[in-house]
PDB file of C-alpha atoms in Angstrom:
ATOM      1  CA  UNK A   1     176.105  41.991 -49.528  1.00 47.00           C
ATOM      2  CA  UNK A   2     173.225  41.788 -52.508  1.00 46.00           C
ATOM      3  CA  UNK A   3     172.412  38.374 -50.877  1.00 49.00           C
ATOM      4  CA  UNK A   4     172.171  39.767 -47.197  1.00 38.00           C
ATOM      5  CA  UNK A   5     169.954  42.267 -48.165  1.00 38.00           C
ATOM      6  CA  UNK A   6     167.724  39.890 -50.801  1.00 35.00           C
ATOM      7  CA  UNK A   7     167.238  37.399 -47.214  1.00 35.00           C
ATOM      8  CA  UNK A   8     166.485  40.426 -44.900  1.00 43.00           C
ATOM      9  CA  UNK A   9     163.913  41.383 -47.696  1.00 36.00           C
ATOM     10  CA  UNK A  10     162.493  38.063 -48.030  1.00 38.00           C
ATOM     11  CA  UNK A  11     162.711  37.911 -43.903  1.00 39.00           C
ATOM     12  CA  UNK A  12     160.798  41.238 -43.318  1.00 41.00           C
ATOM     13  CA  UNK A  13     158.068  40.373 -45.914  1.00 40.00           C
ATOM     14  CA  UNK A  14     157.292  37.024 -44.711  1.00 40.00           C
ATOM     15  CA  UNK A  15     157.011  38.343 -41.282  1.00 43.00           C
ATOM     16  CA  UNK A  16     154.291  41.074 -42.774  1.00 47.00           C
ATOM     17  CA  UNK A  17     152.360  38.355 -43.813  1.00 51.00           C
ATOM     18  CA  UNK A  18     149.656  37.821 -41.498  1.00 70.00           C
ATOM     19  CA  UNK A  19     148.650  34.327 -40.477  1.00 89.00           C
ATOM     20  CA  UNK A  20     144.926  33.275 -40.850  1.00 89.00           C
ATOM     21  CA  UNK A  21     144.477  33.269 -37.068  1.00 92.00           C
ATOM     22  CA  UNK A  22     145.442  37.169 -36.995  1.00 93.00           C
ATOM     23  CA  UNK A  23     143.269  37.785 -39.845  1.00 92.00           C
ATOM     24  CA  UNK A  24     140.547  36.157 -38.076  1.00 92.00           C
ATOM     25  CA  UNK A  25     141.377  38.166 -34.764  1.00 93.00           C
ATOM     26  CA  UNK A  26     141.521  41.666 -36.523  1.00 95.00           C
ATOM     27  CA  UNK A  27     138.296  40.064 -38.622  1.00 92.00           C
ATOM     28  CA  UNK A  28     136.507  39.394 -35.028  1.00 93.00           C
ATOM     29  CA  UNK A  29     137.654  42.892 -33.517  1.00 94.00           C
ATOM     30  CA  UNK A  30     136.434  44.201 -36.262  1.00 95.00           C
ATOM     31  CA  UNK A  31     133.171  42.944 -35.699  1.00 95.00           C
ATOM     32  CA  UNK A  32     133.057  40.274 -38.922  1.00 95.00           C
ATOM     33  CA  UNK A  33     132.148  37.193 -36.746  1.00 97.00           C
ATOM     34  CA  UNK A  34     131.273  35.068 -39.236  1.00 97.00           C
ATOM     35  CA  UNK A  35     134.705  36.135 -40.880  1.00 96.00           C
ATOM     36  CA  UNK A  36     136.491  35.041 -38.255  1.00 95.00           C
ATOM     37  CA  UNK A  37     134.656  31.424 -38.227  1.00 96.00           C
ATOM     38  CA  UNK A  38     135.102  30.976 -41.357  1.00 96.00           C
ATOM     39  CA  UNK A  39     138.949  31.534 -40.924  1.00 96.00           C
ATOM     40  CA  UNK A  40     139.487  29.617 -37.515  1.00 95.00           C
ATOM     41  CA  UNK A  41     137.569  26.428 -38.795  1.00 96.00           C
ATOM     42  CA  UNK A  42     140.234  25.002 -40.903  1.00 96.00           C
ATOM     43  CA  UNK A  43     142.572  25.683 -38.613  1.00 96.00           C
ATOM     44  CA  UNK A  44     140.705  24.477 -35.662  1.00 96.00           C
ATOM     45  CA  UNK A  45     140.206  20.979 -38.008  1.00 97.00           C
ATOM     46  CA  UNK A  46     143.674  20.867 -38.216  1.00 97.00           C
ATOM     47  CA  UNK A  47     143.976  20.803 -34.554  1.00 97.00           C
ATOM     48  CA  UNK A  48     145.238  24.411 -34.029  1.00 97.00           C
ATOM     49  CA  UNK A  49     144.484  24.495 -30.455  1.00 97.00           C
ATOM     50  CA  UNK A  50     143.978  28.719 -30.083  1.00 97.00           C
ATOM     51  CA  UNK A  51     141.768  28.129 -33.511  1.00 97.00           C
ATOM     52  CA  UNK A  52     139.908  25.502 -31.774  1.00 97.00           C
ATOM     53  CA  UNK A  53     139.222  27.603 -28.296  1.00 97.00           C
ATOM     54  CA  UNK A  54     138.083  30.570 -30.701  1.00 97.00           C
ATOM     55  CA  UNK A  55     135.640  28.704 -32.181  1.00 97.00           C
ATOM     56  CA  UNK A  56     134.195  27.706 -28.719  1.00 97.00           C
ATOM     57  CA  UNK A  57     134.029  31.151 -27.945  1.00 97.00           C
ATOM     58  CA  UNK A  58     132.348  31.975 -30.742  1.00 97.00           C
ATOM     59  CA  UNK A  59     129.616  29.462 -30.306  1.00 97.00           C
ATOM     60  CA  UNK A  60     129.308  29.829 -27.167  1.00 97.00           C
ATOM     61  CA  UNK A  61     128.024  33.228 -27.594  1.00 96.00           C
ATOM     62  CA  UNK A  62     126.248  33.157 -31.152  1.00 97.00           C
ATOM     63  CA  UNK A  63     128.917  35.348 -32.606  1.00 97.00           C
ATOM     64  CA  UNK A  64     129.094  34.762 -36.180  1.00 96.00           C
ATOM     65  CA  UNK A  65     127.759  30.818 -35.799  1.00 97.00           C
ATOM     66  CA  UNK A  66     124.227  30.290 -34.469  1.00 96.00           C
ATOM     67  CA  UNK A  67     124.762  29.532 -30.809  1.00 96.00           C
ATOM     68  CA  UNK A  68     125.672  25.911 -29.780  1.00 97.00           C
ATOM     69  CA  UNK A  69     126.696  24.876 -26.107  1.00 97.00           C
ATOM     70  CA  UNK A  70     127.335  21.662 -27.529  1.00 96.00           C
ATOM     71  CA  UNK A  71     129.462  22.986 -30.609  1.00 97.00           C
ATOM     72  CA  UNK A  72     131.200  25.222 -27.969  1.00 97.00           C
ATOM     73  CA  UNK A  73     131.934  22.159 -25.567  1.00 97.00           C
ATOM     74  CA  UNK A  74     133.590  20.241 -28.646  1.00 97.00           C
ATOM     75  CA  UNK A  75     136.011  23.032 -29.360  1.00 98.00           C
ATOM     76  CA  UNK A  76     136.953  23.983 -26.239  1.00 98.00           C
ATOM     77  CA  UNK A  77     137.487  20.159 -24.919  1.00 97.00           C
ATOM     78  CA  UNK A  78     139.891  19.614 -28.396  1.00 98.00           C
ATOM     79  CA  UNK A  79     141.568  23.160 -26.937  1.00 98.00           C
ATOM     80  CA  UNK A  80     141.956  22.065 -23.784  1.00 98.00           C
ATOM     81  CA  UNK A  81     143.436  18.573 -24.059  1.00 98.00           C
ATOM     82  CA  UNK A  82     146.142  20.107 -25.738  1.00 98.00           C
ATOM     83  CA  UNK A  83     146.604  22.598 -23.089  1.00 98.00           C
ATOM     84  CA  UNK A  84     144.727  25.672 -23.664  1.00 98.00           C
ATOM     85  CA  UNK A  85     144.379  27.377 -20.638  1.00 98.00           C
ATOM     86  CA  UNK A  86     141.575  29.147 -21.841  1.00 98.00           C
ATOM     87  CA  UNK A  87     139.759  26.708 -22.748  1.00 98.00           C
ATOM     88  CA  UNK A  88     140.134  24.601 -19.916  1.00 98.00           C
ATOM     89  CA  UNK A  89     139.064  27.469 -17.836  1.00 98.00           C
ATOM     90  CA  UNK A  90     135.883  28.013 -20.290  1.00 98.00           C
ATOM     91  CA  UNK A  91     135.094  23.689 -19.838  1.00 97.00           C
ATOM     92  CA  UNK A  92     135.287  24.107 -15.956  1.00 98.00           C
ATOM     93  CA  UNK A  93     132.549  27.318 -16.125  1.00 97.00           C
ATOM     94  CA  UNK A  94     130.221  25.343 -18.380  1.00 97.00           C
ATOM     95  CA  UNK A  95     130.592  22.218 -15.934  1.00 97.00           C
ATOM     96  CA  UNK A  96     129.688  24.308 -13.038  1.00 96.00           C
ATOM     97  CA  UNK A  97     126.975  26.400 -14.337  1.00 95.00           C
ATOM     98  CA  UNK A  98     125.844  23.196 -16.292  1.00 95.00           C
ATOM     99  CA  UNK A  99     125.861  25.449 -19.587  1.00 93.00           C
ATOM    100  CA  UNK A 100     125.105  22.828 -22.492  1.00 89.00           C
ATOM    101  CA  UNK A 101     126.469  19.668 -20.117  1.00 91.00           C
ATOM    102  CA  UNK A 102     125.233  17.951 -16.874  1.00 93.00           C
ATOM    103  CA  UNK A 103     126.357  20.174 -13.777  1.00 95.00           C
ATOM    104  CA  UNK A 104     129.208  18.671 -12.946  1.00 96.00           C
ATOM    105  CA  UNK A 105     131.401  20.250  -9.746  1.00 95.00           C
ATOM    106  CA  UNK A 106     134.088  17.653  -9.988  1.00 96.00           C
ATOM    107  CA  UNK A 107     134.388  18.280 -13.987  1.00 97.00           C
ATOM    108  CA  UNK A 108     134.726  21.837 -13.441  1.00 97.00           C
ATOM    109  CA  UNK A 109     137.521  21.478 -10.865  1.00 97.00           C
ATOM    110  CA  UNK A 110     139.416  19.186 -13.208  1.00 97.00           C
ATOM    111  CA  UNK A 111     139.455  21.406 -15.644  1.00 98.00           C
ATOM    112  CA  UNK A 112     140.204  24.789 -13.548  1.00 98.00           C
ATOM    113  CA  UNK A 113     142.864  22.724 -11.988  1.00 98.00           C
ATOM    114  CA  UNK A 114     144.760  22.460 -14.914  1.00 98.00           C
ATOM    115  CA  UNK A 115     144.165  26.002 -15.890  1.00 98.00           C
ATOM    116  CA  UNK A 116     145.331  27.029 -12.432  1.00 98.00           C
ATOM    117  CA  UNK A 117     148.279  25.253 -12.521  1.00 98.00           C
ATOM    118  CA  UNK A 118     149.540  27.435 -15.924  1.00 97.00           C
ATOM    119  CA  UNK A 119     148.631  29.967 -13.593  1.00 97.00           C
ATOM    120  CA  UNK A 120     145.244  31.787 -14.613  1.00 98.00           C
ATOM    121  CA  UNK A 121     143.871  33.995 -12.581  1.00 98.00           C
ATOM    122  CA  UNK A 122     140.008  32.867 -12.915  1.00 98.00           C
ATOM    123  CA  UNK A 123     140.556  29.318 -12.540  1.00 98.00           C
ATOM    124  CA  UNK A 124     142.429  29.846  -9.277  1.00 98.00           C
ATOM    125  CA  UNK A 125     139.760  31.664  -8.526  1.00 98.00           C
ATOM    126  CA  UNK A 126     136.800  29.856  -9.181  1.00 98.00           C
ATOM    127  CA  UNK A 127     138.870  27.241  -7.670  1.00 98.00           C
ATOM    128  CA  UNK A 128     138.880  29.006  -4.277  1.00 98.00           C
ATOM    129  CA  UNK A 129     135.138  29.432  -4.228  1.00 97.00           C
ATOM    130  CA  UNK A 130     134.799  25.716  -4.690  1.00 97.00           C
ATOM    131  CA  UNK A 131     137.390  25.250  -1.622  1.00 97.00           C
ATOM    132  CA  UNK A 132     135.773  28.150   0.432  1.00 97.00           C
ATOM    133  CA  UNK A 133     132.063  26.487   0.051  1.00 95.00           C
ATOM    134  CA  UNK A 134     132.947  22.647   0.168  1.00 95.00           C
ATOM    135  CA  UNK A 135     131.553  22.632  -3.627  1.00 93.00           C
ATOM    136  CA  UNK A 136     132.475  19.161  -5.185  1.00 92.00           C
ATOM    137  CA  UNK A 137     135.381  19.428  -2.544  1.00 94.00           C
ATOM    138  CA  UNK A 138     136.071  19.484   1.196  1.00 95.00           C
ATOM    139  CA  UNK A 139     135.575  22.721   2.288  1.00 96.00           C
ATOM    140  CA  UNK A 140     139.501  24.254   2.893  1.00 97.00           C
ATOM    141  CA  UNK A 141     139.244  28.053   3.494  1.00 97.00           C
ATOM    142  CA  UNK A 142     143.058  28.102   3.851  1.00 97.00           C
ATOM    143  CA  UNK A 143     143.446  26.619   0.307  1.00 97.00           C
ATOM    144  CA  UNK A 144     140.626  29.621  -0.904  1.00 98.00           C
ATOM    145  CA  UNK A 145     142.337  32.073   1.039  1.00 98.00           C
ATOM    146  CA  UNK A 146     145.791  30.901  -0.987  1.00 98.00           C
ATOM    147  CA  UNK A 147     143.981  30.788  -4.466  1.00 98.00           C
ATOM    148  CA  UNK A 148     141.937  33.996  -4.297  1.00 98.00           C
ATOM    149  CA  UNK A 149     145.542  35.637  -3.251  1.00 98.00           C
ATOM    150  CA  UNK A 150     147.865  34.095  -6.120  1.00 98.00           C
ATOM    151  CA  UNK A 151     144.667  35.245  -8.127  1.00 98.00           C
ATOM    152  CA  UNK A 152     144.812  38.337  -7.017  1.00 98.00           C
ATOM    153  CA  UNK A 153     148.424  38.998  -7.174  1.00 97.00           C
ATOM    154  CA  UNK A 154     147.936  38.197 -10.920  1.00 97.00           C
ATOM    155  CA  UNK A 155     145.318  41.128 -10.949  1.00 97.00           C
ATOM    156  CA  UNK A 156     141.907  39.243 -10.663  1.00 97.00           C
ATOM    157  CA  UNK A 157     139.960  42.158  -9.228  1.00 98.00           C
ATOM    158  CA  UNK A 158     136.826  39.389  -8.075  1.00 97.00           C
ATOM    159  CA  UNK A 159     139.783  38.111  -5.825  1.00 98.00           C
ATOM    160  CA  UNK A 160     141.305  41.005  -4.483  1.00 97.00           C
ATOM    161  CA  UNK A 161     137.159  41.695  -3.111  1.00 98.00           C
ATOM    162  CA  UNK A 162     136.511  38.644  -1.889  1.00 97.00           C
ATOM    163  CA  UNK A 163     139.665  38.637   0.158  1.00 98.00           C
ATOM    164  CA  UNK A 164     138.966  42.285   1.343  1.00 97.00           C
ATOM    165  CA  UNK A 165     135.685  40.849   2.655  1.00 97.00           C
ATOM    166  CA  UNK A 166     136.538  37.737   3.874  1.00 97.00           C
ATOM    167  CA  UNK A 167     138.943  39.898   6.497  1.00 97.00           C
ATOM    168  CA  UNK A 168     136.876  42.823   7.003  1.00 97.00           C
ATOM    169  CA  UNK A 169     133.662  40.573   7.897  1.00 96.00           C
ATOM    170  CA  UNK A 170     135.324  37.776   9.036  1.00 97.00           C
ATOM    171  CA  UNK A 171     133.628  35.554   6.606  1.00 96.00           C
ATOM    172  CA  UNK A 172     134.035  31.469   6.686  1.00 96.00           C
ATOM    173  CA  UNK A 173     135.282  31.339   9.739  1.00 95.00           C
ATOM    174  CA  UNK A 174     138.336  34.047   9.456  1.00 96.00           C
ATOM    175  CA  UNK A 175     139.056  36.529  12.062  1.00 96.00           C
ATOM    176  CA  UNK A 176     138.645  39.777  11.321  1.00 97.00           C
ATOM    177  CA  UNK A 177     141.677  41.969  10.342  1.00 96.00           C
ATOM    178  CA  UNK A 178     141.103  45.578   9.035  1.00 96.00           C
ATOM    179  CA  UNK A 179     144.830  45.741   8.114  1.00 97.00           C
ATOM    180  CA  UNK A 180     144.739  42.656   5.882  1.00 96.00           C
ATOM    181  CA  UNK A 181     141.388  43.794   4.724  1.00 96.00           C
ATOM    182  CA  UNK A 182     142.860  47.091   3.412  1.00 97.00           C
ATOM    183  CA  UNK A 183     145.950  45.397   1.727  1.00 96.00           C
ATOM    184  CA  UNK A 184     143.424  43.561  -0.612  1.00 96.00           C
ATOM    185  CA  UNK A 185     141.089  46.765  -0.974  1.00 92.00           C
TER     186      UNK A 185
END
């Protein structure tokens, strides 16, 4: 019984202890920027792919780390080949706004592809504005219309407006419907 309770001791207080990518995280919520740099980066070297997509963040922005597109592009491609959906997302936004890289449609819609397909919300949305404008793609409004609603279902609000719009207007070539128009409102 001694020895049950000696392992559920040991259990609880290894649980307590806090990793260095939550004491980074409570660092960076707690405004210590640099803090939380200085915590991810060995992690992030290591190849700790959340580390590594913090770090992006973080020089994306200037938060803690003078700001780098360049920096941030390096940490969120390491992120994303692993699988980060996050990061892949973040890739595919600097591609398309051409933030620190060439503009690059078709490099933004690999990347939100894969996010997309783990299922986040802004990539299958930004995905459906490439599809609903023919940007890097053939224009398919019934593959936006699809994206903007499994976006929206997840609780992307940008998606539940456009697809209020689209109906209510009858934008890109879509009848107007009030009634579908209010289901997305």
């Amino acid at each position: 019984m001694r020895r049950l309770f000696l392992l559920s001791l040991l259990l609880t207080s290894l649980a307590a202890v806090a990793s260095p990518l939550d004491d980074g995280l409570r660092a960076f919520e707690a405004g210590d920027h640099a803090r939380a740099a200085a915590l991810w980066e060995p992690l992030a070297q290591e190849g700790d792919a959340r580390a590594q997509y913090n770090l992006g963040l973080l020089h994306a922005n200037g938060w803690g780390v003078e700001q780098d597109f360049a920096a941030a592009r390096r940490w969120y491609r390491r992120a994303a080949e692993q699988g980060d959906a996050d990061a892949q997302y973040n890739l595919g936004l600097m591609f398309a706004q051409g933030q620190g890289v060439y503009r690059s449609y078709p490099d933004a819609l690999r990347w939100w592809r894969l996010a997309a397909a783990q299922g986040h919300a802004g990539a299958r949305f930004n995905l459906g504005v490439m599809y609903a404008y023919g940007r890097g793609v053939g224009k398919d409004v019934e593959a936006a219309l699809e994206l903007w609603r499994q976006a929206a279902v997840a609780g992307h609000q940008q998606a539940r407006m456009a697809l209020a719009r689209t109906y209510r207007e009858g934008l890109l070539g879509v009848e107007k419907d009030p009634k579908e128009a209010a289901r997305w409102e």
